[in-house]
CSV table of C-alpha atoms and ligand atoms in Angstrom, one decimal:
chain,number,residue,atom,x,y,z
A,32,UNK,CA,-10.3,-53.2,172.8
A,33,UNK,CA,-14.0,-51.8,173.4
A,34,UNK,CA,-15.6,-49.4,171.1
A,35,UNK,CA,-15.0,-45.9,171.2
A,36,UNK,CA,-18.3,-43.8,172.2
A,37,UNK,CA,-20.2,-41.5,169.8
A,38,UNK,CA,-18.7,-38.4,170.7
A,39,UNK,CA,-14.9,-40.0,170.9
A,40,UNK,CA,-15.4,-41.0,167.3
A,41,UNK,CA,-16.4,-37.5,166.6
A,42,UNK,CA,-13.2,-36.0,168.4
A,43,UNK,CA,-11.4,-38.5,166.0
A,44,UNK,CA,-13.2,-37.0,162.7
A,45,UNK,CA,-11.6,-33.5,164.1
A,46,UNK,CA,-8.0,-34.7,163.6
A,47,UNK,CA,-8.6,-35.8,159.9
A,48,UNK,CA,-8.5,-33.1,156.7
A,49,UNK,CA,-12.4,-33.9,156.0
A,50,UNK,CA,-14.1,-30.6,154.1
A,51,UNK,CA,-16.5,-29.5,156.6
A,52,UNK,CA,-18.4,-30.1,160.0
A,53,UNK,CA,-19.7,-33.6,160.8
A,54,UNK,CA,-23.3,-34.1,160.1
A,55,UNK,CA,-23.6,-37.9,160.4
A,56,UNK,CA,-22.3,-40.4,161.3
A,57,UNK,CA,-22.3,-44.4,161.0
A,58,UNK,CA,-21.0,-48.1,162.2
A,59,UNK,CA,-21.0,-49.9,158.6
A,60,UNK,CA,-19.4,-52.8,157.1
A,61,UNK,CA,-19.2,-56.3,157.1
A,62,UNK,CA,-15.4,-56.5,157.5
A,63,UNK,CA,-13.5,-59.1,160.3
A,64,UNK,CA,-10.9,-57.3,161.0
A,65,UNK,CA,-10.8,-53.5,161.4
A,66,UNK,CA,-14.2,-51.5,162.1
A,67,UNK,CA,-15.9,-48.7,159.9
A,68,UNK,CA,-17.4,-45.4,160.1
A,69,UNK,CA,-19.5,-43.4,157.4
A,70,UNK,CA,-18.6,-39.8,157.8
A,71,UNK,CA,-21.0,-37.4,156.4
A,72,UNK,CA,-19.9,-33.2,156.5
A,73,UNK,CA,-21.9,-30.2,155.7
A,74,UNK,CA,-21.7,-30.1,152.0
A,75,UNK,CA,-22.9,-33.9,152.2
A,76,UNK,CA,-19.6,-35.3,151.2
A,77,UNK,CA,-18.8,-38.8,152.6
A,78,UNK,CA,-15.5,-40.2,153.9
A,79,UNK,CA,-14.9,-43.5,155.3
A,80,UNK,CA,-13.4,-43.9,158.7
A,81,UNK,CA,-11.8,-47.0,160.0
A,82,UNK,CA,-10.0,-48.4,163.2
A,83,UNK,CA,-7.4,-50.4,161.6
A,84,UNK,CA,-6.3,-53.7,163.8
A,85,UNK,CA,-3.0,-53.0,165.4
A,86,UNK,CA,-3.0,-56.7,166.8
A,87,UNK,CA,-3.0,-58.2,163.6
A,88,UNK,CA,-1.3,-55.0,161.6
A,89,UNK,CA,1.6,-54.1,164.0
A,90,UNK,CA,2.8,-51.5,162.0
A,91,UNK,CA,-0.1,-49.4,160.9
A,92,UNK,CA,1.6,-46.2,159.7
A,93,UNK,CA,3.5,-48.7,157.5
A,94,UNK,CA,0.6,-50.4,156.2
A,95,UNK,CA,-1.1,-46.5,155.2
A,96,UNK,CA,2.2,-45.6,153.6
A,97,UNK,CA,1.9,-49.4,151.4
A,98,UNK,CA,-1.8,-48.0,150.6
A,99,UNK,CA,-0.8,-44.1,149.8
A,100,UNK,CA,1.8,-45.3,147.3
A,101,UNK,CA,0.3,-48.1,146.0
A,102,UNK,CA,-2.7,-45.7,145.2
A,103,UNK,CA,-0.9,-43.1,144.2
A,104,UNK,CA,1.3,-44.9,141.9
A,105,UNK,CA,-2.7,-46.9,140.4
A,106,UNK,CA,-3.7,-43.1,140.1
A,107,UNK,CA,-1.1,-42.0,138.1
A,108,UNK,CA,-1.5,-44.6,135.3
A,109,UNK,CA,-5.3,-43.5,135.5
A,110,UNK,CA,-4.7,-39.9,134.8
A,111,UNK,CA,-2.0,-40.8,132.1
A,112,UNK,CA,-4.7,-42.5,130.2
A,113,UNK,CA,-7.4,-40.0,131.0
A,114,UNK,CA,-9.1,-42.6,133.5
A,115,UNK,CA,-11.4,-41.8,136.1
A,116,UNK,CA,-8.8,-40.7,139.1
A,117,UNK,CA,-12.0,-40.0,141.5
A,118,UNK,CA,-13.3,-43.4,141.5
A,119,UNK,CA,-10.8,-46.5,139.9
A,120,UNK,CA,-8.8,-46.1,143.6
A,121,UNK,CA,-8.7,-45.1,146.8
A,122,UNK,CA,-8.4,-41.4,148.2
A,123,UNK,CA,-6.1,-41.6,151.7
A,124,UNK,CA,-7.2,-38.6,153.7
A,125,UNK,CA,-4.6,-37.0,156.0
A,126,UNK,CA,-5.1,-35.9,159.6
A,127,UNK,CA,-4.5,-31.9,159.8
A,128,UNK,CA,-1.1,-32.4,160.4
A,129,UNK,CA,-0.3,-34.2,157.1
A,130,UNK,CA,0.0,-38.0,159.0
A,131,UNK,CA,-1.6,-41.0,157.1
A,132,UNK,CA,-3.6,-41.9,160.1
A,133,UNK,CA,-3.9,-40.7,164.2
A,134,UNK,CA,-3.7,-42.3,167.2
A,135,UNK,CA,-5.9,-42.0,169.4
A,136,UNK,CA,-5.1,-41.7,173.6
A,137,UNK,CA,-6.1,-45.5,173.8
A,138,UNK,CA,-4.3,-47.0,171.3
A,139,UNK,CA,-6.3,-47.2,168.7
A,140,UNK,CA,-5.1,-46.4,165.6
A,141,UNK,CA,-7.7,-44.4,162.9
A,142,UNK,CA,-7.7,-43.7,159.1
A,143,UNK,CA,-9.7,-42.0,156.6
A,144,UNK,CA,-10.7,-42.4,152.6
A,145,UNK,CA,-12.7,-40.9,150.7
A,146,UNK,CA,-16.8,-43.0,150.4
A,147,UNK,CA,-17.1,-44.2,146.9
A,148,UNK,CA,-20.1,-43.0,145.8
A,149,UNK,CA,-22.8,-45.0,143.6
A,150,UNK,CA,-21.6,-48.0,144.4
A,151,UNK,CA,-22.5,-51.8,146.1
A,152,UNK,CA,-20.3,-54.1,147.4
A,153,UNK,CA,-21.7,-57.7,147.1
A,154,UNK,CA,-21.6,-61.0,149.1
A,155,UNK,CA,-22.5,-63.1,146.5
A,156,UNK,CA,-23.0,-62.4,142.6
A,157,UNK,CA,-25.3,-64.1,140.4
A,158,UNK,CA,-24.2,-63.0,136.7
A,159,UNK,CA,-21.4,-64.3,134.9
A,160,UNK,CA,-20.5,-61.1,133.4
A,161,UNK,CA,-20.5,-59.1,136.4
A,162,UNK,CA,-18.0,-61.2,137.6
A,163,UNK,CA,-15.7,-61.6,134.6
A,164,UNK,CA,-15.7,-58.2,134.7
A,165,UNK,CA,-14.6,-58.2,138.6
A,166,UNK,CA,-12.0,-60.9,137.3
A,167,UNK,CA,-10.8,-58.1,134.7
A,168,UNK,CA,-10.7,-55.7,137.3
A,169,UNK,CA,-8.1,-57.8,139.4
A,170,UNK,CA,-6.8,-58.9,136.8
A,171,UNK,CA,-6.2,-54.9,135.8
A,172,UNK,CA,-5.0,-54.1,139.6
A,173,UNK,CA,-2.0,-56.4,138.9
A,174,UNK,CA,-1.4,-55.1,135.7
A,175,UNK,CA,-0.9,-51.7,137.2
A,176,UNK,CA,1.3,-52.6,139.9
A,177,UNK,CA,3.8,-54.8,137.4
A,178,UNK,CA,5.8,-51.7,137.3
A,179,UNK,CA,5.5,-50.7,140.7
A,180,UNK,CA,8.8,-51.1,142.9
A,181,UNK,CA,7.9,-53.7,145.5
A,182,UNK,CA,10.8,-52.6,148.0
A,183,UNK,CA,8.9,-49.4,148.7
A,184,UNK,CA,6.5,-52.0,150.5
A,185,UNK,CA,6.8,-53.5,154.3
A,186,UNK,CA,5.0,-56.7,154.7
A,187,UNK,CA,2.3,-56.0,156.5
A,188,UNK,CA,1.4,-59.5,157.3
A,189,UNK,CA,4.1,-61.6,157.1
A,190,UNK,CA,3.2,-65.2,156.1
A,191,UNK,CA,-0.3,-63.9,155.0
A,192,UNK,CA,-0.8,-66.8,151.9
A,193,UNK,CA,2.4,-69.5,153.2
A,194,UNK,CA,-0.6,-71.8,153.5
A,195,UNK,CA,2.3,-74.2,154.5
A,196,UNK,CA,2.4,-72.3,157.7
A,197,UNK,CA,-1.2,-71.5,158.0
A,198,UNK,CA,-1.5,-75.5,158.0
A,199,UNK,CA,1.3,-75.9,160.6
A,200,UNK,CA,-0.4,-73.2,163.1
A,201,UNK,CA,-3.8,-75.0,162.4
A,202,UNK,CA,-2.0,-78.1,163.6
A,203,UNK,CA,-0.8,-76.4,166.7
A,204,UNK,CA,-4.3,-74.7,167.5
A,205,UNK,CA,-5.6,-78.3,167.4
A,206,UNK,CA,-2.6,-78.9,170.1
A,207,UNK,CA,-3.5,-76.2,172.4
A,208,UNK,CA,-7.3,-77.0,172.1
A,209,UNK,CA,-7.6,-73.9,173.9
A,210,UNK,CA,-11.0,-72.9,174.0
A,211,UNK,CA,-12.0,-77.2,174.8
A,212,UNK,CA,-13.7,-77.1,171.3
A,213,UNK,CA,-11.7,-80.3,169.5
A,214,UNK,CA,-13.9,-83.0,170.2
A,215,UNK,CA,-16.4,-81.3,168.4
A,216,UNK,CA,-14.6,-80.9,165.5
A,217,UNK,CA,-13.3,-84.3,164.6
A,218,UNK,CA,-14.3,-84.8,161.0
A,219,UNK,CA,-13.4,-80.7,159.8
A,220,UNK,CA,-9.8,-81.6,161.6
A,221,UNK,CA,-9.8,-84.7,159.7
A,222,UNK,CA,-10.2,-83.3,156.1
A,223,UNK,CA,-8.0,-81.1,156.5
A,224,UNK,CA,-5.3,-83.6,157.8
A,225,UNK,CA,-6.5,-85.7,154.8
A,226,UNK,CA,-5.2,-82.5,152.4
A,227,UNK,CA,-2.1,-81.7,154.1
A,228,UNK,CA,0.0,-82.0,150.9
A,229,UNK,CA,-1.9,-79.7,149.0
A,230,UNK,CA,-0.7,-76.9,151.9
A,231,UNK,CA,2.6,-77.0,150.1
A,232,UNK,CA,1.5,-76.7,146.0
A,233,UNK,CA,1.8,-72.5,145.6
A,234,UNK,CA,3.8,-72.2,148.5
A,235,UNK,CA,6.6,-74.2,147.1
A,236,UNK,CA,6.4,-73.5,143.5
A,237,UNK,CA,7.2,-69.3,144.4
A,238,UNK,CA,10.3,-71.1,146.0
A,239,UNK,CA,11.7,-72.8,143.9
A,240,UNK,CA,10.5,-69.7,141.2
A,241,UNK,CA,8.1,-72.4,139.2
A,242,UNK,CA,5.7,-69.4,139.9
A,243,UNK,CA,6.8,-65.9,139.8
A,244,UNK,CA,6.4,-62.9,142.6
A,245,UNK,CA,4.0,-60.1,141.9
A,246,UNK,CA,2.6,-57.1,143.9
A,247,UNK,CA,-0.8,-58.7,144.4
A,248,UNK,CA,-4.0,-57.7,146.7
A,249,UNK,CA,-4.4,-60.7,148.8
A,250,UNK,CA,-7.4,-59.8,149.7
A,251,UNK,CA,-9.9,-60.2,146.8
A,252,UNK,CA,-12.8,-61.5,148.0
A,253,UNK,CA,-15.9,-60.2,146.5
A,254,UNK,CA,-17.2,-57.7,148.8
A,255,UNK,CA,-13.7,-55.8,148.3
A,256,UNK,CA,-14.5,-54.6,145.1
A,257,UNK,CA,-16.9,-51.9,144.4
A,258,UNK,CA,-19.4,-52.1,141.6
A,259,UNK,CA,-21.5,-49.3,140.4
A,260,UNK,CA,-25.2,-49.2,141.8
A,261,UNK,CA,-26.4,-49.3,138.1
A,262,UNK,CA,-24.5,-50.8,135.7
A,263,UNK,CA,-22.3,-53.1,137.8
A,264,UNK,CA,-19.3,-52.3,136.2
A,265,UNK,CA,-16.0,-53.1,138.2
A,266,UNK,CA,-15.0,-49.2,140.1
A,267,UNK,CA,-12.8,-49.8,142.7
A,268,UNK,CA,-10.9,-52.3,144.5
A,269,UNK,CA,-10.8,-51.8,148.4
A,270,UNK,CA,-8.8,-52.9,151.5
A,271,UNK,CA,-5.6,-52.6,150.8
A,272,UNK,CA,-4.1,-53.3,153.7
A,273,UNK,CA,-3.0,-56.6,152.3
A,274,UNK,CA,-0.9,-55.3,149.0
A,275,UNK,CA,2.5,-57.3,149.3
A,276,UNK,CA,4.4,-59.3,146.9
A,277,UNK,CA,2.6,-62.6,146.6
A,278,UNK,CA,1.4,-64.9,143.8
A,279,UNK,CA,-1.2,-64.3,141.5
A,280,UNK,CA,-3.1,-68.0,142.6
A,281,UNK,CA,-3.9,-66.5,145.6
A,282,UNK,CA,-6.1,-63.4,144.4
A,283,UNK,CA,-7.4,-65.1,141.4
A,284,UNK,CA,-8.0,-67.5,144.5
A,285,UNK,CA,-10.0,-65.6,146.7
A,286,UNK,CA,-12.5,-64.4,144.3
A,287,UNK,CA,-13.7,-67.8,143.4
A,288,UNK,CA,-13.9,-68.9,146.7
A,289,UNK,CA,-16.1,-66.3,147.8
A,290,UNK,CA,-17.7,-65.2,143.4
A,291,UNK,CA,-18.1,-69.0,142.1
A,292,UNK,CA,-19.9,-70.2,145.3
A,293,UNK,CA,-23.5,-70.5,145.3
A,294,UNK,CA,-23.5,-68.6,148.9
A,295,UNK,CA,-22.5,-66.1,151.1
A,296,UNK,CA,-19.3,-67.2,152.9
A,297,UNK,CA,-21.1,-67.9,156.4
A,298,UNK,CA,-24.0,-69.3,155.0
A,299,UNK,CA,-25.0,-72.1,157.9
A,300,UNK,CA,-27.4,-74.1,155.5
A,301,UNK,CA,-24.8,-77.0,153.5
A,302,UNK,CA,-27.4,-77.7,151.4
A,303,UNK,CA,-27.3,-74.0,150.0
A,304,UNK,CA,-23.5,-73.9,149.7
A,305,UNK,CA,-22.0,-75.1,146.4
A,306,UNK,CA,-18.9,-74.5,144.1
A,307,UNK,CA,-20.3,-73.1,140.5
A,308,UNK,CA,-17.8,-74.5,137.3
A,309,UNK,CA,-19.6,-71.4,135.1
A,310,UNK,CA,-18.7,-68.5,137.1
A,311,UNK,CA,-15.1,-69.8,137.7
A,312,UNK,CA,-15.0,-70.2,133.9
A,313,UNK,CA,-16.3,-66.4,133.5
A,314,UNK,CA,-13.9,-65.0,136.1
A,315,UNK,CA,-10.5,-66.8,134.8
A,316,UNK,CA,-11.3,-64.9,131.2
A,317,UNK,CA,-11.8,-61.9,132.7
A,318,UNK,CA,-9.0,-62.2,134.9
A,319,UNK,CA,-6.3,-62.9,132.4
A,320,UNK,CA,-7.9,-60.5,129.6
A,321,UNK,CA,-7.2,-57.8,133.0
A,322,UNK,CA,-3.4,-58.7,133.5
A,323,UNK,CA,-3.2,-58.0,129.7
A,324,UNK,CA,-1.4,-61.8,129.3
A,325,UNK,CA,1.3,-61.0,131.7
A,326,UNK,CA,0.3,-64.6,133.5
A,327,UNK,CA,3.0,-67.2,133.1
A,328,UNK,CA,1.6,-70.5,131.4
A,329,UNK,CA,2.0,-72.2,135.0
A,330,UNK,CA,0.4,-69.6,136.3
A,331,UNK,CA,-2.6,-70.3,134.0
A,332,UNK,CA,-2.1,-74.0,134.1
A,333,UNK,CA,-2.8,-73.6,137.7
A,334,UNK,CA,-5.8,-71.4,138.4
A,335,UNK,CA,-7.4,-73.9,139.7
A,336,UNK,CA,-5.4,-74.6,142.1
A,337,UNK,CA,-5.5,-71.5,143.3
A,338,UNK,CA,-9.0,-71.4,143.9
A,339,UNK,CA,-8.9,-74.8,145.3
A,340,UNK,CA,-5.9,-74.0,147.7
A,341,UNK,CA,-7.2,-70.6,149.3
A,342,UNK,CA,-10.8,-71.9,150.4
A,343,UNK,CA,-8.9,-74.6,151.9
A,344,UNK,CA,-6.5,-72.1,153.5
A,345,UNK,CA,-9.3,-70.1,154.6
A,346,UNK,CA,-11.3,-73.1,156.2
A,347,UNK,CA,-8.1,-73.6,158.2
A,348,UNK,CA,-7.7,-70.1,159.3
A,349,UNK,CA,-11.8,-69.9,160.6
A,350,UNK,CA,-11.0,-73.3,162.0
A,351,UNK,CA,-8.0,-72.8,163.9
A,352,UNK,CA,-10.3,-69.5,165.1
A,353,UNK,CA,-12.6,-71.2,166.2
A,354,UNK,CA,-10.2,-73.8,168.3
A,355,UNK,CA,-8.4,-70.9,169.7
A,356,UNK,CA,-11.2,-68.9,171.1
A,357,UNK,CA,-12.4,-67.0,168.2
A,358,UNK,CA,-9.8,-64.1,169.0
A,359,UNK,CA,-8.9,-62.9,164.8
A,360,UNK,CA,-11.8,-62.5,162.9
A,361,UNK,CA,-14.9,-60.7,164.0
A,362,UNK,CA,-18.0,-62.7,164.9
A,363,UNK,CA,-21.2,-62.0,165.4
A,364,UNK,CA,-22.1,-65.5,167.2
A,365,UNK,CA,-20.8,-68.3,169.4
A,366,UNK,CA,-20.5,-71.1,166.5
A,367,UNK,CA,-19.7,-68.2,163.2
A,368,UNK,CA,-16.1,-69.1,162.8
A,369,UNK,CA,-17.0,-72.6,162.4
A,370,UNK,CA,-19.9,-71.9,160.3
A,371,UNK,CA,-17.8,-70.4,158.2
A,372,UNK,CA,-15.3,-72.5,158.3
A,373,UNK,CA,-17.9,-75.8,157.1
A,374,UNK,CA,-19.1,-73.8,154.1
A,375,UNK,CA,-15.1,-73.2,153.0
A,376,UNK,CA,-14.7,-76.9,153.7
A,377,UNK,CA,-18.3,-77.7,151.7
A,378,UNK,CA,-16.9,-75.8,148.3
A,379,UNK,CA,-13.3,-77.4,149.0
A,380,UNK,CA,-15.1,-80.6,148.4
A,381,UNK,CA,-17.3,-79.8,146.0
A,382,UNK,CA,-14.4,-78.3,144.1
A,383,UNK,CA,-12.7,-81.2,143.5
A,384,UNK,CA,-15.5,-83.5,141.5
A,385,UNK,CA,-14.7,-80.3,139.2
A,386,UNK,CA,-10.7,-80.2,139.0
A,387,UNK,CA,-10.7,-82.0,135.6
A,388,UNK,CA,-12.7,-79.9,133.9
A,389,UNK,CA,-11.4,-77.1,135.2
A,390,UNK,CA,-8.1,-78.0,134.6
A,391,UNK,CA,-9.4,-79.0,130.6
A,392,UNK,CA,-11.0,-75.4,130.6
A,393,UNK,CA,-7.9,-73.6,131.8
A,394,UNK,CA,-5.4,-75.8,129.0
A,395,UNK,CA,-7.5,-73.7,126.2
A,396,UNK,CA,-6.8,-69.9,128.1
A,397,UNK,CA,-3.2,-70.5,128.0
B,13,GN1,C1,-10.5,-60.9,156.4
B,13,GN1,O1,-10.8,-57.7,156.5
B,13,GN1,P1,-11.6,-58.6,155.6
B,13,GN1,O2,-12.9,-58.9,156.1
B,13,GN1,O3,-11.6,-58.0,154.2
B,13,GN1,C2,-9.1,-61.4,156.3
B,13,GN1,C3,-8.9,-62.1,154.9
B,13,GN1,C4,-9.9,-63.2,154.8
B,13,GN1,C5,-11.3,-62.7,155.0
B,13,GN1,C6,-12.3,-63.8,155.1
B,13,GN1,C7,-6.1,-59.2,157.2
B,13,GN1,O4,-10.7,-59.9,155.4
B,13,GN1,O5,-7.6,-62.7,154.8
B,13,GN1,O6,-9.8,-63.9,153.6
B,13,GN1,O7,-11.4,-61.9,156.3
B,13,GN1,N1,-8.1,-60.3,156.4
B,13,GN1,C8,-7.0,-60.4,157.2
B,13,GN1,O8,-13.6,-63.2,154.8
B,13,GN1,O9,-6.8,-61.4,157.8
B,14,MG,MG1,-9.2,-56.9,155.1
């Protein structure tokens, strides 16, 4: 769908409870799915304003009500231990008629949050200890959601980490060859044909329960936390659209992939891309010191794993993008998707000259 003009995004801003007139506003963001707005009103209070994607979320007012409860219920155990409630979560705004989000007369469905203020999000890190600390606060996010009644949550994705699948619709995007691109990507289709089996590793261990179900984020790559502009602590975890029952692999997962790499996921230069053993090592303390030992000894045993098995999942999801025509993710060139998808492939290699040691490292955390 195009892009709504200035003034329709400003007819949009009119439907939502913001305090105030509209003095500014702003594309922003480096997301690939939905696109942002910075709201500014009179009193110079910020809100965020988003298009969510209705072709990959089909149920959008479902996904809002996952966030507004999930928020609410993260809120909660912040007030009850005189936290801070303004900025540890997100603030769903209403539109004037008390909906989570609007509609607008094309389709396109909006919603609002409050704008964290003081804050960064970051691409890449360089310090250990601001990234154990993002490990803690992930670590923290399940904590508070390991009381949290999963029912009252749709899936908003369904199949988002069965990397089982995401392999067997990689396989079928190589089929189709839709968009002619194939030949060109011989080798990348061949590692990742060479690490079928490791597909199945998480996906079957949750079956069989060898791994437990949490609520998890599923989405925690780096740039969806917030840090403060000074100090760098950990404030708030974003883009919740993602918050289902899943396994913990997968979020510890993410972060590594995109926290314990040398470079920004996209990064087209190889010879800048590489997997770093120290910052996985920072993260995985700070990340089970945040879900207060709730983490299974498998679960532990496996952290690895985890981050091994979600760049790998990711590399096939910006592949298979790429083969089909570029039509999920956002891109801002003709070749990004498989830029992308060589780095994730780069640290997927590079990450296993390190599984021993990792897997020595994790033995002592247990
Ligand atoms: C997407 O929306 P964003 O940019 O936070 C994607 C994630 C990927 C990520 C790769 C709903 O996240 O799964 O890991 O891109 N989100 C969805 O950067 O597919
Ligand atoms: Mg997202």
């Amino acid at each position: 769908m195009t892009q709504p003009a200035h003034a329709q995004v400003l007819a949009v801003c009119d439907r939502f409870a913001f305090e105030g007139a509209v003095t500014d506003l702003k594309v922003c963001g480096n997301g690939h799915i939905n696109s942002t707005y910075i709201v500014t009103v009179e009193s110079g209070k910020r809100y965020i304003l988003q298009i969510l994607n209705t072709a990959i979320f089909k149920d959008p007012t479902g996904v809002m009500n996952n966030i507004v409860e999930v928020t609410d219920h993260i809120r909660k155990g912040l007030a009850a231990h005189g936290e801070d409630t303004e900025r540890g979560t997100m603030r769903v705004i209403f539109t004037k008629d008390g909906q989570n989000g609007y509609t607008d007369e094309d389709g396109r469905f909006w919603r609002a949050y409050d704008f964290v203020e003081n804050t960064v999000c970051r691409l890449t890190v360089d310090s250990p200890e601001t990234f154990a600390r993002v490990g803690e606060a992930f670590g923290d996010f399940q904590r508070r959601l390991s009381d949290f009644d999963a029912s009252k949550l749709i899936e908003s994705i369904p199949n988002f980490h069965n990397t089982k699948k995401r392999y067997a619709d990689f396989l079928a995007a190589v089929a189709r060859d839709a968009a002619g691109r194939v030949d060109s990507v011989k080798d990348e289709i061949k590692f990742i044909n060479d690490r079928a089996d490791k597909c199945s590793l998480i996906v079957d261990a949750l079956e069989s329960g060898d791994l437990p179900l949490r609520v998890t984020h599923n989405d925690t790559k780096l740039s969806n936390i917030l840090l403060d502009e000074v100090t760098e602590e950990a404030v708030c975890i974003i883009d919740l659209d993602t918050v289902m029952p899943g396994s913990s692999l997968y979020d510890f997962g993410d972060s590594i992939r995109t926290g314990a790499a040398s470079a920004a996921e996209d990064e087209p230069d190889l010879d800048k891309v590489h997997f770093l053993p120290e910052m996985f090592k920072a993260y995985a303390r700070g990340f089970i010191k945040g879900t207060g030992g709730a983490l299974t000894e498998r679960e532990v045993q496996m952290l690895p794993d985890g981050g091994y098995i979600i760049t790998l999942e990711q590399a096939i999801r910006f592949l298979g993008d790429y083969l089909d025509g570029d039509t999920y993710y956002h891109t801002d060139y003709a070749e990004h998707n498989l830029v992308r998808a060589r780095t994730q492939l780069r640290l997927v290699a590079e990450t296993e000259t390190y599984m021993d040691e990792l897997r020595e490292f994790v033995k002592g955390l247990c």
